[in-house]
């Protein structure tokens, strides 16, 4: 009797086993289907990690790819915030995707962890915005296919300030003071945490980039914020901070700054495209221009670039690269990505096409004079020190030079062990 | 009442009493088939991704399950087996893995195996030769050998393989700038290529030298239709386990102590791999000057925070419970409901709201404008006030819990005790101190201990309210005055961006586990003593 039980179980198991093995090997099924649709027979599929917003666009691009090559593109929807950590953890185990969507400032971490492959656009780099290619380039190699960029710009309430934006920060404040608005200017300071990202354009206008830049605009790992230029910027923060004339304040968080602007309490703010709908929903007519200079040089905001990365452990690299370089880099696919997730396109022809919208054109102009955010792996810690230093200067809690020197020491400890 | 003394029939396991057929057995068979299928599916997937540990583990679990449920003897095993499996999978495995990670250098730059590090380094150091044009590519095959065919700038067709450098091919036909046919070779079209994974790998791995001179670089393709000349600056010698930089001649050899390729002069290549480092992570937490100082301060504050939160919220909850226990109070029900409200909001939302309300500018921060006459009080930026703010908000969040618990416990105390105390002439205070409180403590102490353990790891309130700030000014570590151990671990783990050190974070979390475990064990022993006294 017991023997029968076991053999029944064994038979059942074998049957299930057979069923399972059929499920994990889609080859026969796929080729039959492909043969029927008279598309070229292709095996397997490539897996793309994508967030909810952009999934439809990637699927749309995949459609023609599948029709022409027979290769299925499987999109896996993930939270954008989780992708970086998951990609780092799963690529080495072989469970990662072939392609993932991501931000360019992850690049350093992806590279030193050895999870990302290079991309060869075959000379088509010039079809993209320079800053986008620059951002996806690390140590002379292109690692990602950029498709969108974003940066902050000066947003103006046209009801309060109908005239085009002044060239310098001081002129802007003077113009603002002529209106009867409560505040001349608001900007996100992230409360007491500080927000070096939003403030960066003012800093570069003093000639103090976060890292020393090579001639081609790429960063070295040498801190560029030290020296007289850095101190001049720190002094500027203190002069306009709460201990100074009070133009800048650590009381402002992202929400408060946006609320003040949306309430019509300030004619000018520095904000990103993500905040625009909050303003227009509140009935504010906005115009977007590049950030005015505070220190005399060009104010270059940080540019963040979104793109696609290729896994270093992908088993379908050739197919995946084919998909990226020939099917994503088309006007249709780029336009679909823009429609799904309206950021400034990194593909120049698409950018031009959507620039009929003056707001998009304004952000594009700001981004074109910007510099990519650095993407070294230690950047997370760099932000921490940098934000804290700026916040302590603006709040008046620390002397500008002392806080700046402390930050430089901390950065040195972070970057050089 | 019954005088029937015959013993009740002994119910036997159906495995023992089974007589061949029956619904019970059929159900069991189906369930076991599902369990087996699941186990074998897991084992199969593990085989696919070459995870031998998971493979062996899942097979063992399935075999044991079959033995336990199909054999007649181990009856007890049938009841505890599912629990044991969950314990193994969710607790023991997690703990074992944490211990494993804590003894490695897993983190930024040490993410995978040496093999993958080599792959990545070779990828990163092979780059297109500067100014090299991209040619439309035709993949050709002659017998087993795969080759590339391109049309050069002069309009001449070139063919080459891994062994044979690119050379003019006589008799090749070209169309526009692409080779369409080569004598003695079959042209592989894109559809064939995309349908053949083995061929794809071969094509990706193929490097066709430009000339006999290796320094000229070699053609390679990334997607099958274009070729570019690449040159590699790193060479991997598998037998010697060295990487050689061909441009400078520097030799980097694999160092298994640190998990990187290190040269004579101490410089190292960027990508490393995971190696065991023993107890280094544990000593690092105490000796690294960046972490050691903050570590002790944060440990002290973590204890203070957990203790003060439990003490203050218990006392407040108890006081309010006592107050509302007085039957003379009117509107008790409504008031009780109002007091429980903070407990009903998700803690992280409340913490975020409080962060806004505690804004030091009275124009934005309602706390300063309503309760402090519009004075400017730096709740979140002054080290001591920030600690006070955290304790205050956590008190607001936690006291309703103790209020509920104390109310319940008090209502379960027998009324005769109070009556007896009254008759003996005890004052209200005496009654509370000598009777109510000890009885209450017996039922609430385990909850106090659990609450202590919870607050010891209360990540949400710190992360959402102050983010650990204001920062320490005497260290370079990105840590602050209100960080507790768990938020410190989060900062170090690098999950939020920046460079990660999972090894150190795991080591710290083991230390936290030991501390919480020790405190809880000690406190539970004390509780038992409390019960013995009564």
PDB file of N, CA, C and O in Angstrom, chain A residues 231-270:
ATOM      1  N   UNK A 231      34.527  80.632  -1.248  1.00  0.00           N
ATOM      2  CA  UNK A 231      34.269  81.521  -0.114  1.00  0.00           C
ATOM      3  C   UNK A 231      33.335  82.656  -0.530  1.00  0.00           C
ATOM      4  O   UNK A 231      32.478  83.091   0.239  1.00  0.00           O
ATOM      5  N   UNK A 232      33.526  83.139  -1.763  1.00  0.00           N
ATOM      6  CA  UNK A 232      32.674  84.245  -2.237  1.00  0.00           C
ATOM      7  C   UNK A 232      31.210  83.798  -2.262  1.00  0.00           C
ATOM      8  O   UNK A 232      30.306  84.543  -1.865  1.00  0.00           O
ATOM      9  N   UNK A 233      30.997  82.559  -2.693  1.00  0.00           N
ATOM     10  CA  UNK A 233      29.630  82.041  -2.729  1.00  0.00           C
ATOM     11  C   UNK A 233      29.090  81.883  -1.310  1.00  0.00           C
ATOM     12  O   UNK A 233      27.947  82.248  -1.008  1.00  0.00           O
ATOM     13  N   UNK A 234      29.940  81.368  -0.405  1.00  0.00           N
ATOM     14  CA  UNK A 234      29.514  81.201   0.989  1.00  0.00           C
ATOM     15  C   UNK A 234      29.147  82.555   1.584  1.00  0.00           C
ATOM     16  O   UNK A 234      28.126  82.688   2.283  1.00  0.00           O
ATOM     17  N   UNK A 235      29.961  83.568   1.274  1.00  0.00           N
ATOM     18  CA  UNK A 235      29.659  84.916   1.784  1.00  0.00           C
ATOM     19  C   UNK A 235      28.336  85.421   1.224  1.00  0.00           C
ATOM     20  O   UNK A 235      27.565  86.079   1.922  1.00  0.00           O
ATOM     21  N   UNK A 236      28.108  85.118  -0.055  1.00  0.00           N
ATOM     22  CA  UNK A 236      26.855  85.551  -0.694  1.00  0.00           C
ATOM     23  C   UNK A 236      25.660  84.923   0.015  1.00  0.00           C
ATOM     24  O   UNK A 236      24.649  85.571   0.268  1.00  0.00           O
ATOM     25  N   UNK A 237      25.784  83.616   0.358  1.00  0.00           N
ATOM     26  CA  UNK A 237      24.709  82.933   1.077  1.00  0.00           C
ATOM     27  C   UNK A 237      24.447  83.630   2.412  1.00  0.00           C
ATOM     28  O   UNK A 237      23.294  83.867   2.792  1.00  0.00           O
ATOM     29  N   UNK A 238      25.530  83.961   3.120  1.00  0.00           N
ATOM     30  CA  UNK A 238      25.376  84.585   4.435  1.00  0.00           C
ATOM     31  C   UNK A 238      24.764  85.980   4.299  1.00  0.00           C
ATOM     32  O   UNK A 238      23.870  86.365   5.060  1.00  0.00           O
ATOM     33  N   UNK A 239      25.228  86.710   3.271  1.00  0.00           N
ATOM     34  CA  UNK A 239      24.758  88.082   3.060  1.00  0.00           C
ATOM     35  C   UNK A 239      23.251  88.116   2.814  1.00  0.00           C
ATOM     36  O   UNK A 239      22.545  89.010   3.279  1.00  0.00           O
ATOM     37  N   UNK A 240      22.748  87.122   2.079  1.00  0.00           N
ATOM     38  CA  UNK A 240      21.318  87.098   1.778  1.00  0.00           C
ATOM     39  C   UNK A 240      20.536  86.179   2.711  1.00  0.00           C
ATOM     40  O   UNK A 240      19.340  86.020   2.559  1.00  0.00           O
ATOM     41  N   UNK A 241      21.245  85.520   3.642  1.00  0.00           N
ATOM     42  CA  UNK A 241      20.581  84.582   4.541  1.00  0.00           C
ATOM     43  C   UNK A 241      19.852  85.284   5.671  1.00  0.00           C
ATOM     44  O   UNK A 241      19.684  86.507   5.666  1.00  0.00           O
ATOM     45  N   UNK A 242      19.446  84.477   6.661  1.00  0.00           N
ATOM     46  CA  UNK A 242      18.640  85.038   7.743  1.00  0.00           C
ATOM     47  C   UNK A 242      19.429  85.980   8.639  1.00  0.00           C
ATOM     48  O   UNK A 242      18.857  86.841   9.293  1.00  0.00           O
ATOM     49  N   UNK A 243      20.766  85.793   8.652  1.00  0.00           N
ATOM     50  CA  UNK A 243      21.596  86.729   9.410  1.00  0.00           C
ATOM     51  C   UNK A 243      21.877  87.980   8.594  1.00  0.00           C
ATOM     52  O   UNK A 243      22.386  88.979   9.119  1.00  0.00           O
ATOM     53  N   UNK A 244      21.577  87.956   7.307  1.00  0.00           N
ATOM     54  CA  UNK A 244      21.838  89.099   6.436  1.00  0.00           C
ATOM     55  C   UNK A 244      20.547  89.817   6.083  1.00  0.00           C
ATOM     56  O   UNK A 244      19.747  90.118   6.973  1.00  0.00           O
ATOM     57  N   UNK A 245      20.326  89.999   4.771  1.00  0.00           N
ATOM     58  CA  UNK A 245      19.127  90.766   4.404  1.00  0.00           C
ATOM     59  C   UNK A 245      17.860  89.895   4.347  1.00  0.00           C
ATOM     60  O   UNK A 245      16.778  90.386   4.043  1.00  0.00           O
ATOM     61  N   UNK A 246      18.000  88.595   4.593  1.00  0.00           N
ATOM     62  CA  UNK A 246      16.817  87.742   4.732  1.00  0.00           C
ATOM     63  C   UNK A 246      16.135  87.361   3.431  1.00  0.00           C
ATOM     64  O   UNK A 246      14.997  86.909   3.441  1.00  0.00           O
ATOM     65  N   UNK A 247      16.835  87.511   2.299  1.00  0.00           N
ATOM     66  CA  UNK A 247      16.235  87.106   1.029  1.00  0.00           C
ATOM     67  C   UNK A 247      16.097  85.590   0.943  1.00  0.00           C
ATOM     68  O   UNK A 247      15.175  85.078   0.316  1.00  0.00           O
ATOM     69  N   UNK A 248      17.040  84.882   1.568  1.00  0.00           N
ATOM     70  CA  UNK A 248      17.010  83.415   1.572  1.00  0.00           C
ATOM     71  C   UNK A 248      16.703  82.940   2.986  1.00  0.00           C
ATOM     72  O   UNK A 248      17.066  83.606   3.950  1.00  0.00           O
ATOM     73  N   UNK A 249      16.047  81.804   3.081  1.00  0.00           N
ATOM     74  CA  UNK A 249      15.661  81.342   4.415  1.00  0.00           C
ATOM     75  C   UNK A 249      15.624  79.826   4.498  1.00  0.00           C
ATOM     76  O   UNK A 249      15.185  79.155   3.556  1.00  0.00           O
ATOM     77  N   UNK A 250      16.069  79.297   5.619  1.00  0.00           N
ATOM     78  CA  UNK A 250      15.961  77.844   5.824  1.00  0.00           C
ATOM     79  C   UNK A 250      14.562  77.469   6.319  1.00  0.00           C
ATOM     80  O   UNK A 250      14.295  76.315   6.608  1.00  0.00           O
ATOM     81  N   UNK A 251      13.673  78.452   6.461  1.00  0.00           N
ATOM     82  CA  UNK A 251      12.310  78.116   6.843  1.00  0.00           C
ATOM     83  C   UNK A 251      11.552  77.500   5.669  1.00  0.00           C
ATOM     84  O   UNK A 251      10.506  76.892   5.848  1.00  0.00           O
ATOM     85  N   UNK A 252      12.087  77.702   4.477  1.00  0.00           N
ATOM     86  CA  UNK A 252      11.387  77.221   3.291  1.00  0.00           C
ATOM     87  C   UNK A 252      11.702  75.762   3.018  1.00  0.00           C
ATOM     88  O   UNK A 252      12.848  75.371   2.870  1.00  0.00           O
ATOM     89  N   UNK A 253      10.673  74.975   2.938  1.00  0.00           N
ATOM     90  CA  UNK A 253      10.828  73.622   2.432  1.00  0.00           C
ATOM     91  C   UNK A 253      10.303  73.639   0.996  1.00  0.00           C
ATOM     92  O   UNK A 253       9.832  74.670   0.520  1.00  0.00           O
ATOM     93  N   UNK A 254      10.363  72.520   0.349  1.00  0.00           N
ATOM     94  CA  UNK A 254       9.853  72.421  -1.021  1.00  0.00           C
ATOM     95  C   UNK A 254       8.391  72.861  -1.069  1.00  0.00           C
ATOM     96  O   UNK A 254       7.995  73.667  -1.913  1.00  0.00           O
ATOM     97  N   UNK A 255       7.601  72.344  -0.123  1.00  0.00           N
ATOM     98  CA  UNK A 255       6.169  72.663  -0.121  1.00  0.00           C
ATOM     99  C   UNK A 255       5.914  74.137   0.173  1.00  0.00           C
ATOM    100  O   UNK A 255       5.078  74.764  -0.465  1.00  0.00           O
ATOM    101  N   UNK A 256       6.642  74.664   1.154  1.00  0.00           N
ATOM    102  CA  UNK A 256       6.406  76.062   1.532  1.00  0.00           C
ATOM    103  C   UNK A 256       6.800  76.991   0.392  1.00  0.00           C
ATOM    104  O   UNK A 256       6.048  77.918   0.039  1.00  0.00           O
ATOM    105  N   UNK A 257       7.981  76.741  -0.211  1.00  0.00           N
ATOM    106  CA  UNK A 257       8.431  77.602  -1.304  1.00  0.00           C
ATOM    107  C   UNK A 257       7.421  77.579  -2.451  1.00  0.00           C
ATOM    108  O   UNK A 257       7.040  78.628  -2.990  1.00  0.00           O
ATOM    109  N   UNK A 258       6.971  76.384  -2.798  1.00  0.00           N
ATOM    110  CA  UNK A 258       6.002  76.291  -3.893  1.00  0.00           C
ATOM    111  C   UNK A 258       4.685  76.960  -3.531  1.00  0.00           C
ATOM    112  O   UNK A 258       4.032  77.583  -4.373  1.00  0.00           O
ATOM    113  N   UNK A 259       4.281  76.818  -2.258  1.00  0.00           N
ATOM    114  CA  UNK A 259       3.017  77.407  -1.826  1.00  0.00           C
ATOM    115  C   UNK A 259       3.081  78.926  -1.888  1.00  0.00           C
ATOM    116  O   UNK A 259       2.162  79.574  -2.382  1.00  0.00           O
ATOM    117  N   UNK A 260       4.194  79.496  -1.412  1.00  0.00           N
ATOM    118  CA  UNK A 260       4.345  80.957  -1.443  1.00  0.00           C
ATOM    119  C   UNK A 260       4.249  81.466  -2.879  1.00  0.00           C
ATOM    120  O   UNK A 260       3.600  82.469  -3.154  1.00  0.00           O
ATOM    121  N   UNK A 261       4.894  80.745  -3.784  1.00  0.00           N
ATOM    122  CA  UNK A 261       4.865  81.190  -5.180  1.00  0.00           C
ATOM    123  C   UNK A 261       3.467  81.012  -5.769  1.00  0.00           C
ATOM    124  O   UNK A 261       2.954  81.888  -6.461  1.00  0.00           O
ATOM    125  N   UNK A 262       2.848  79.875  -5.464  1.00  0.00           N
ATOM    126  CA  UNK A 262       1.521  79.592  -6.010  1.00  0.00           C
ATOM    127  C   UNK A 262       0.477  80.556  -5.440  1.00  0.00           C
ATOM    128  O   UNK A 262      -0.541  80.811  -6.079  1.00  0.00           O
ATOM    129  N   UNK A 263       0.740  81.104  -4.247  1.00  0.00           N
ATOM    130  CA  UNK A 263      -0.180  82.067  -3.649  1.00  0.00           C
ATOM    131  C   UNK A 263       0.047  83.481  -4.192  1.00  0.00           C
ATOM    132  O   UNK A 263      -0.624  84.422  -3.762  1.00  0.00           O
ATOM    133  N   UNK A 264       1.026  83.619  -5.074  1.00  0.00           N
ATOM    134  CA  UNK A 264       1.299  84.935  -5.616  1.00  0.00           C
ATOM    135  C   UNK A 264       2.064  85.828  -4.662  1.00  0.00           C
ATOM    136  O   UNK A 264       2.044  87.052  -4.787  1.00  0.00           O
ATOM    137  N   UNK A 265       2.746  85.231  -3.679  1.00  0.00           N
ATOM    138  CA  UNK A 265       3.482  86.030  -2.702  1.00  0.00           C
ATOM    139  C   UNK A 265       4.885  86.402  -3.154  1.00  0.00           C
ATOM    140  O   UNK A 265       5.587  87.131  -2.468  1.00  0.00           O
ATOM    141  N   UNK A 266       5.303  85.839  -4.266  1.00  0.00           N
ATOM    142  CA  UNK A 266       6.644  86.163  -4.747  1.00  0.00           C
ATOM    143  C   UNK A 266       6.644  86.125  -6.270  1.00  0.00           C
ATOM    144  O   UNK A 266       6.062  85.239  -6.864  1.00  0.00           O
ATOM    145  N   UNK A 267       7.328  87.098  -6.900  1.00  0.00           N
ATOM    146  CA  UNK A 267       7.333  87.095  -8.365  1.00  0.00           C
ATOM    147  C   UNK A 267       8.287  86.064  -8.968  1.00  0.00           C
ATOM    148  O   UNK A 267       8.123  85.685 -10.117  1.00  0.00           O
ATOM    149  N   UNK A 268       9.323  85.654  -8.196  1.00  0.00           N
ATOM    150  CA  UNK A 268      10.331  84.761  -8.779  1.00  0.00           C
ATOM    151  C   UNK A 268      10.575  83.547  -7.892  1.00  0.00           C
ATOM    152  O   UNK A 268      10.550  83.642  -6.661  1.00  0.00           O
ATOM    153  N   UNK A 269      10.842  82.437  -8.524  1.00  0.00           N
ATOM    154  CA  UNK A 269      11.328  81.270  -7.776  1.00  0.00           C
ATOM    155  C   UNK A 269      12.218  80.449  -8.688  1.00  0.00           C
ATOM    156  O   UNK A 269      12.168  80.589  -9.912  1.00  0.00           O
ATOM    157  N   UNK A 270      13.052  79.624  -8.074  1.00  0.00           N
ATOM    158  CA  UNK A 270      13.818  78.662  -8.856  1.00  0.00           C
ATOM    159  C   UNK A 270      13.174  77.303  -8.630  1.00  0.00           C
ATOM    160  O   UNK A 270      13.022  76.875  -7.489  1.00  0.00           O
TER     161      UNK A 270
END
